[in-house]
mmCIF file of C-alpha atoms and ligand atoms in Angstrom:
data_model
loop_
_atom_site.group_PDB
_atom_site.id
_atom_site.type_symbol
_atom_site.label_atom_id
_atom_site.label_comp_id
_atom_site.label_asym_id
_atom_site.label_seq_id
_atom_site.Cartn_x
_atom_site.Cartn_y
_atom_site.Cartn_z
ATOM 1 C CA UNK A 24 2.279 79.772 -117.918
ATOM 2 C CA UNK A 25 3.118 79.177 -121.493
ATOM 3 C CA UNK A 26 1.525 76.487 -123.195
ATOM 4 C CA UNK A 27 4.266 75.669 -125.427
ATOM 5 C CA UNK A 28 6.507 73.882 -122.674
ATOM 6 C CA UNK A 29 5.650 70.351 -123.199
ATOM 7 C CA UNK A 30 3.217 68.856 -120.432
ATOM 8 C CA UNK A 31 2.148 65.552 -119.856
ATOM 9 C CA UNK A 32 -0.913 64.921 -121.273
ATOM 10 C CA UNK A 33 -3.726 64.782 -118.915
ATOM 11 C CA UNK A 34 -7.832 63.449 -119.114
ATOM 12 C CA UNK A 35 -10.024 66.120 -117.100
ATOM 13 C CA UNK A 36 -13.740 65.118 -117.120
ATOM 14 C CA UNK A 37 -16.360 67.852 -116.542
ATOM 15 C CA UNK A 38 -20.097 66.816 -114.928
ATOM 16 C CA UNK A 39 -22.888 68.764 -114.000
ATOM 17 C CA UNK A 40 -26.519 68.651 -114.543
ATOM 18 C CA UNK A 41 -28.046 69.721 -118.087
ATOM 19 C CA UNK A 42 -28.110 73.530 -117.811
ATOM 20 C CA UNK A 43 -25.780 74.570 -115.142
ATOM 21 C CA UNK A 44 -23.519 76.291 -117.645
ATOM 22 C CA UNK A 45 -21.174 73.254 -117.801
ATOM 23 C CA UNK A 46 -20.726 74.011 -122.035
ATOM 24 C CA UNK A 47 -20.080 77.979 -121.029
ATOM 25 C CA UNK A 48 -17.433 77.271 -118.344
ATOM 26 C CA UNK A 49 -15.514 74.877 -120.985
ATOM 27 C CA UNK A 50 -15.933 77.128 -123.861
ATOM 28 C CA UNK A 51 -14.336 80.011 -121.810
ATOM 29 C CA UNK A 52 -11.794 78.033 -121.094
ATOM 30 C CA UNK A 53 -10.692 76.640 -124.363
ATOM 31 C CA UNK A 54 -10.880 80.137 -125.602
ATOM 32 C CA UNK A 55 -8.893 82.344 -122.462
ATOM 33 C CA UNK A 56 -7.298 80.116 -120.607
ATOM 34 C CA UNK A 57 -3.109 78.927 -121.515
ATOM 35 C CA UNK A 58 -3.596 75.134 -120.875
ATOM 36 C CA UNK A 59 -3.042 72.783 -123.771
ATOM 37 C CA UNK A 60 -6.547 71.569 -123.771
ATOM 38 C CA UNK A 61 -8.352 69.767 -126.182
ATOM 39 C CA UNK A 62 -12.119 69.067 -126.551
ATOM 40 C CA UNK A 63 -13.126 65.639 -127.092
ATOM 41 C CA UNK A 64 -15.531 65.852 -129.469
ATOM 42 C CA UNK A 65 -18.282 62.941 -128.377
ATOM 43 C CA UNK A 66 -20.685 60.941 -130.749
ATOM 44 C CA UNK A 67 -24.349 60.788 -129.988
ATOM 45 C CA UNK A 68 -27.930 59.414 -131.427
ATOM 46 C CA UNK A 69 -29.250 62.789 -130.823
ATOM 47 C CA UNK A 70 -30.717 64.667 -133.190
ATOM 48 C CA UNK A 71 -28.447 68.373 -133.747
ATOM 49 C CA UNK A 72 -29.775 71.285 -132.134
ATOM 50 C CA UNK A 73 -30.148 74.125 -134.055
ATOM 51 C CA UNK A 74 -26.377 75.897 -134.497
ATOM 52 C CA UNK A 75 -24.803 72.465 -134.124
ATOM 53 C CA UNK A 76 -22.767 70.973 -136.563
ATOM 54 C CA UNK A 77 -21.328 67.451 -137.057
ATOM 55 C CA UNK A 78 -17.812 66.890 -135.812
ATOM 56 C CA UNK A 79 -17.876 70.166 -133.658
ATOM 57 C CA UNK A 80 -21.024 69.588 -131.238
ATOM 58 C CA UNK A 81 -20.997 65.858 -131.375
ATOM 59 C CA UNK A 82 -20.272 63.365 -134.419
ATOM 60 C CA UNK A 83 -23.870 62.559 -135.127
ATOM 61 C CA UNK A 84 -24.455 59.042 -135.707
ATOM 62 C CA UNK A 85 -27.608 56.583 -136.456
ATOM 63 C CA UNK A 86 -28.215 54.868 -133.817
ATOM 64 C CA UNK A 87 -27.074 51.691 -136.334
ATOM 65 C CA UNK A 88 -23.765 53.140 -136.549
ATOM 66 C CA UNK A 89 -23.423 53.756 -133.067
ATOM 67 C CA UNK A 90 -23.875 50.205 -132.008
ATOM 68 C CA UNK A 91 -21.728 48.969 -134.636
ATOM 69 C CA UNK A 92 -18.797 51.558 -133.590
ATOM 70 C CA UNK A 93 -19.636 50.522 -129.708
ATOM 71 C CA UNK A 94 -19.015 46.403 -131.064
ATOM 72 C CA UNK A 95 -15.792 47.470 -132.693
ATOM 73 C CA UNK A 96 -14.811 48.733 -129.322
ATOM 74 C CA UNK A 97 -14.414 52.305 -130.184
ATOM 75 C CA UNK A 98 -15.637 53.742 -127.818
ATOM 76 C CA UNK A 99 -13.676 54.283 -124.227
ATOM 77 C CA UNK A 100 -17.042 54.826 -122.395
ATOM 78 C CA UNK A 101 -20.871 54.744 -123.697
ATOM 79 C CA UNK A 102 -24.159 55.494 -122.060
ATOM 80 C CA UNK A 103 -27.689 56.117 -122.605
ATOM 81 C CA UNK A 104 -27.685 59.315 -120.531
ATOM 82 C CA UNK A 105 -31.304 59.883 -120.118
ATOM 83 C CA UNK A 106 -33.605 56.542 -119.787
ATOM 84 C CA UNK A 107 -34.738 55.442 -122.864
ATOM 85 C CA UNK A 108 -33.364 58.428 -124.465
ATOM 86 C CA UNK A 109 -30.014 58.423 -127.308
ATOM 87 C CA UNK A 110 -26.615 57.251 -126.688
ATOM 88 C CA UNK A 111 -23.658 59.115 -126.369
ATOM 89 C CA UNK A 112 -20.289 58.237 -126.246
ATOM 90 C CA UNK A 113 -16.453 59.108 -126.023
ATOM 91 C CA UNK A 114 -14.298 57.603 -128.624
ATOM 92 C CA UNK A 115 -11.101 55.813 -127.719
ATOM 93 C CA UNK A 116 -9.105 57.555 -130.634
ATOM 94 C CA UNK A 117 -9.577 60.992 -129.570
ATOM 95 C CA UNK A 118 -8.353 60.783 -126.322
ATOM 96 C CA UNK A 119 -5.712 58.754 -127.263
ATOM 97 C CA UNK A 120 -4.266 60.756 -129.940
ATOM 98 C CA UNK A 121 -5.021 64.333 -127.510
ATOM 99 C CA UNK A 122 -3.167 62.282 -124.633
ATOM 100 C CA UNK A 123 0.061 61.252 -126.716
ATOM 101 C CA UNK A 124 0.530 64.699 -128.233
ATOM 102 C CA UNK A 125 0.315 65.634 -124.593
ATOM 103 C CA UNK A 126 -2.869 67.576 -124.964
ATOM 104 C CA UNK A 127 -5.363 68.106 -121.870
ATOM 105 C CA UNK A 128 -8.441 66.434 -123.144
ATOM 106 C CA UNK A 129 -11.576 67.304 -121.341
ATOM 107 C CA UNK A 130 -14.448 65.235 -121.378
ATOM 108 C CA UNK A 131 -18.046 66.683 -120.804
ATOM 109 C CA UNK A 132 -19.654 63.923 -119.838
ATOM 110 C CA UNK A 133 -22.276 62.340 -117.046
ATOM 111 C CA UNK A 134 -22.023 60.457 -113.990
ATOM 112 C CA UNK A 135 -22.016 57.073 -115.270
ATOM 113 C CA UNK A 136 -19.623 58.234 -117.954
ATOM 114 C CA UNK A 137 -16.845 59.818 -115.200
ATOM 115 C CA UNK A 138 -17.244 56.707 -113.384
ATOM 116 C CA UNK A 139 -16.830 54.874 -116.027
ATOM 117 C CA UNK A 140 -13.499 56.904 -117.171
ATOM 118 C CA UNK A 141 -12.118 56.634 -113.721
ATOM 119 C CA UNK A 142 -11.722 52.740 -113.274
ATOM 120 C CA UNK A 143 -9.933 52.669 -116.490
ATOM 121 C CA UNK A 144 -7.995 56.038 -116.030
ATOM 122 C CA UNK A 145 -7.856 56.614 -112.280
ATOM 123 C CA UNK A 146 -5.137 59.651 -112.520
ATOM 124 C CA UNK A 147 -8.051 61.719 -114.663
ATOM 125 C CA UNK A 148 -9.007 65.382 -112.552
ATOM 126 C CA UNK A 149 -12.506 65.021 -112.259
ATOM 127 C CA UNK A 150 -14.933 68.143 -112.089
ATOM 128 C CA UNK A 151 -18.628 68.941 -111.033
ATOM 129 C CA UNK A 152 -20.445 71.888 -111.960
ATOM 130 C CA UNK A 153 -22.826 72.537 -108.763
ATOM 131 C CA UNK A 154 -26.252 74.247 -109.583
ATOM 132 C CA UNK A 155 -27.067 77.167 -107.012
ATOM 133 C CA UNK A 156 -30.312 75.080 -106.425
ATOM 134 C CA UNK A 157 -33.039 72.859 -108.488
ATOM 135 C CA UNK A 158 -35.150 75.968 -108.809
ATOM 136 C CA UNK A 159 -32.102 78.026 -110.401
ATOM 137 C CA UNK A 160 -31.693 75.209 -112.621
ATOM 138 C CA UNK A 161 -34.999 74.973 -113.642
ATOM 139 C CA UNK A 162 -35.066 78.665 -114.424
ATOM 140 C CA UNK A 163 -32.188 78.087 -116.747
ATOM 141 C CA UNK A 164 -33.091 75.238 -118.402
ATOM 142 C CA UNK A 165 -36.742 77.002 -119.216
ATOM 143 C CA UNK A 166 -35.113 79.752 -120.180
ATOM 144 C CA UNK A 167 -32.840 78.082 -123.082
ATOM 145 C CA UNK A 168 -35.676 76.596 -124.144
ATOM 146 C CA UNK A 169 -33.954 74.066 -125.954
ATOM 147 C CA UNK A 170 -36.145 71.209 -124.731
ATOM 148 C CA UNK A 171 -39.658 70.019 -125.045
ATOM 149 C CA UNK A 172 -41.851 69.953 -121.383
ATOM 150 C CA UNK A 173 -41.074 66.042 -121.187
ATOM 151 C CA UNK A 174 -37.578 66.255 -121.972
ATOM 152 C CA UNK A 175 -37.051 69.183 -119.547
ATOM 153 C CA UNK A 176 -38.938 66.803 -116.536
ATOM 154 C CA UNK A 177 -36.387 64.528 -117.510
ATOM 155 C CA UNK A 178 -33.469 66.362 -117.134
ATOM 156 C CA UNK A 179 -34.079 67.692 -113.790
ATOM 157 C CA UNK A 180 -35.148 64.459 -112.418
ATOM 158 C CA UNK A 181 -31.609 63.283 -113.610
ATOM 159 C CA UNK A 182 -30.081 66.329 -112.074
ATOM 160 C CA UNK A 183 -31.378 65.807 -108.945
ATOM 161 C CA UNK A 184 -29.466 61.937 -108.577
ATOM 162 C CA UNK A 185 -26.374 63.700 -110.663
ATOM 163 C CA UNK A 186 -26.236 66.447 -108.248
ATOM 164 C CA UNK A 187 -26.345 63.755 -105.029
ATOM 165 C CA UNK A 188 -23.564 61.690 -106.658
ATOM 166 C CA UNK A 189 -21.321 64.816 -107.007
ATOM 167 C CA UNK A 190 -19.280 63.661 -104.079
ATOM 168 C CA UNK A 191 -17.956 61.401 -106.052
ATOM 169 C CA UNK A 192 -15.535 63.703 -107.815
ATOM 170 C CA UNK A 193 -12.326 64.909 -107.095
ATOM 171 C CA UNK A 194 -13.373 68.918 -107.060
ATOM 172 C CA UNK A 195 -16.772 70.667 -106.826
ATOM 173 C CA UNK A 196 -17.274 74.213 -108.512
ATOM 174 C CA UNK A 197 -20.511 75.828 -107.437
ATOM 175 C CA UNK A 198 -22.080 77.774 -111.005
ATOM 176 C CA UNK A 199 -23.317 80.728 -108.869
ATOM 177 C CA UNK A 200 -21.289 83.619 -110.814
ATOM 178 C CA UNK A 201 -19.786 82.526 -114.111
ATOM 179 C CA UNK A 202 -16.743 84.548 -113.520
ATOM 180 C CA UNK A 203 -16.095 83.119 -109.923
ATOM 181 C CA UNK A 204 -16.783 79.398 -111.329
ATOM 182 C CA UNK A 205 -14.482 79.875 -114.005
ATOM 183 C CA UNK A 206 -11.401 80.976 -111.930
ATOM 184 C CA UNK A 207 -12.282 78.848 -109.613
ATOM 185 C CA UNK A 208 -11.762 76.024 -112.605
ATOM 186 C CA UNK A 209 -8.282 77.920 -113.805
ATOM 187 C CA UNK A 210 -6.938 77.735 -109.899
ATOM 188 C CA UNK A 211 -8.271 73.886 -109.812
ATOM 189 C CA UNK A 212 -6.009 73.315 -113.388
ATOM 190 C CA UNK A 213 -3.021 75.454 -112.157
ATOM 191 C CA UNK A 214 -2.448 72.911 -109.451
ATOM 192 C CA UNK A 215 -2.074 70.514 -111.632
ATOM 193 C CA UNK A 216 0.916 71.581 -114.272
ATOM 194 C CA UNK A 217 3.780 69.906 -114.211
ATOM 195 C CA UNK A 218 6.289 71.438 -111.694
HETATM 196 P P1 LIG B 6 -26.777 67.313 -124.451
HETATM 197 O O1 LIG B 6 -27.805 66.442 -125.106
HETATM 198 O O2 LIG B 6 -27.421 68.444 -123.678
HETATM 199 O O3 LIG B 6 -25.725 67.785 -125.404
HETATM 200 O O4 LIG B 6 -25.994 66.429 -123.393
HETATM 201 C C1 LIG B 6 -26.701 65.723 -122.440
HETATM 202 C C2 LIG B 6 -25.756 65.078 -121.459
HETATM 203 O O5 LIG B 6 -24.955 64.108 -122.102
HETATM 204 C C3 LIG B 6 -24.799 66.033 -120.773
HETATM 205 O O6 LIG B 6 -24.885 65.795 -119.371
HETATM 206 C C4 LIG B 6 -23.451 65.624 -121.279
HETATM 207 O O7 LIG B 6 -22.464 65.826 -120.304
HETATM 208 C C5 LIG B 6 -23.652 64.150 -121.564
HETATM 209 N N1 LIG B 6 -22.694 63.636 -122.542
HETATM 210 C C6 LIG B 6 -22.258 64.236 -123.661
HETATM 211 N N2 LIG B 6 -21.361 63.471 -124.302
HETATM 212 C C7 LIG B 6 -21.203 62.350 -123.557
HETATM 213 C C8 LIG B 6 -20.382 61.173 -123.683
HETATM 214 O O8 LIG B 6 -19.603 61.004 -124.608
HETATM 215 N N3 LIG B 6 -20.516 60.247 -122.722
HETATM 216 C C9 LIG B 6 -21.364 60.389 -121.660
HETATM 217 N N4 LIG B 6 -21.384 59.398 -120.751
HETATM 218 N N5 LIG B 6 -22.126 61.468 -121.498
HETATM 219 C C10 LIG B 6 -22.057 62.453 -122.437
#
C-alpha cells in the first residue's frame, strides 16, 4: 500500500499485560510497517524509567497537574492502572488532531482504558497482546528488570484479570514469536484500509 493515499483516520487501541512485548510489537510497526499511524503519546504520574524522555515515553506530569488537566476535561480516558499506583491518561487533543489529519492513532493502553475508549468511539480496532502463559510472562518481566519485587507481584496479578478480560476485544494476537505476532498485527490492519 502507499501511505500517501489519503485514509480515513482510524483509533486502534493495543492491550496486553505489562511485559508481553506490547511496546516491541508497536515500535516495529511504526518503524516497518506503510500505515499512517501515529503514537499517542499518553501522560502519566509515573516516575521516567531510565532512557525515557518527556513527550516521547509519556508527558510526565505531577500528580497536581494531572488532576487539574483531568478537571479541564483533557483527557479522553484516565485510570489508575495499578491499585493505588500513578495515573495515566490519553489526552483528547492528540487523538483528535491524529484523527482529523487522518492519521491511525494507536493507543497502548489497559483494559479499563479500551473499555473506556470504546463506549465513546465504538468503530476503534481493538487489539490484545496474549502472553504464551503467566510463567512466560513472569520470565520476561524478571528478566527486564525494570520493576521492584512488589511492583512486579503487582503486575502479574493484574495480568492475570487483563488476560481473562481479553475476550473483550475485537482481535487476539498470541506474543509467542515476535515475528509471527507482528504479521499477524500487519494482516489484522490490512483488513482494515479503505477499499
Ligand atoms: P508502563 O508503566 O509499563 O509504561 O505502563 C503500564 C500500563 O499502563 C500498560 O499496561 C499501559 O498499556 C498502560 N497505559 C499507558 N498509558 C495509558 C493511558 O493513557 N491510559 C490507560 N488507561 N492506560 C495506559
Amino acid at each position: 500500500m502507499s501511505s500517501t493515499r489519503s485514509q480515513r483516520g482510524r483509533v486502534i487501541v493495543v492491550s496486553g499485560p505489562s511485559g508481553v512485548g506490547k511496546g516491541t510489537l508497536v515500535r516495529k510497526l511504526l518503524e516497518n510497517s506503510d500505515f499512517p499511524l501515529e503514537l499517542s503519546v499518553s501522560a502519566t504520574t509515573r516516575s521516567p524509567r531510565a532512557g525515557e524522555s518527556h513527550g516521547v515515553a509519556y508527558w510526565f506530569l505531577s500528580r497536581e497537574e494531572f488532576l487539574q488537566r483531568r478537571e479541564r476535561g483533557e483527557f479522553l480516558e484516565s485510570f489508575e492502572v495499578y491499585p493505588g499506583g500513578a495515573l495515566y491518561g490519553t489526552l483528547k487533543q492528540t487523538v483528535d488532531d491524529a484523527v482529523k489529519q487522518g492519521k491511525w492513532v494507536l493507543l497502548e493502553i489497559d483494559v479499563k482504558g479500551a473499555k473506556s475508549i470504546v463506549e465513546q468511539i465504538p468503530e476503534a480496532i481493538t487489539i490484545f497482546i496474549e502472553p504464551p502463559s503467566i510463567e512466560e510472562l513472569r520470565k520476561r518481566l524478571e528478566g527486564r528488570a525494570t520493576e521492584s519485587p512488589e511492583e512486579l507481584a503487582k503486575r502479574l496479578a493484574q495480568a492475570q484479570e487483563e488476560i481473562q478480560q481479553a475476550g473483550f476485544y475485537r482481535y487476539r494476537v498470541l506474543n509467542d514469536n515476535l515475528d509471527d505476532a507482528y504479521a499477524k498485527l500487519v494482516d489484522i490492519l490490512q483488513n482494515h484500509q479503505d477499499a
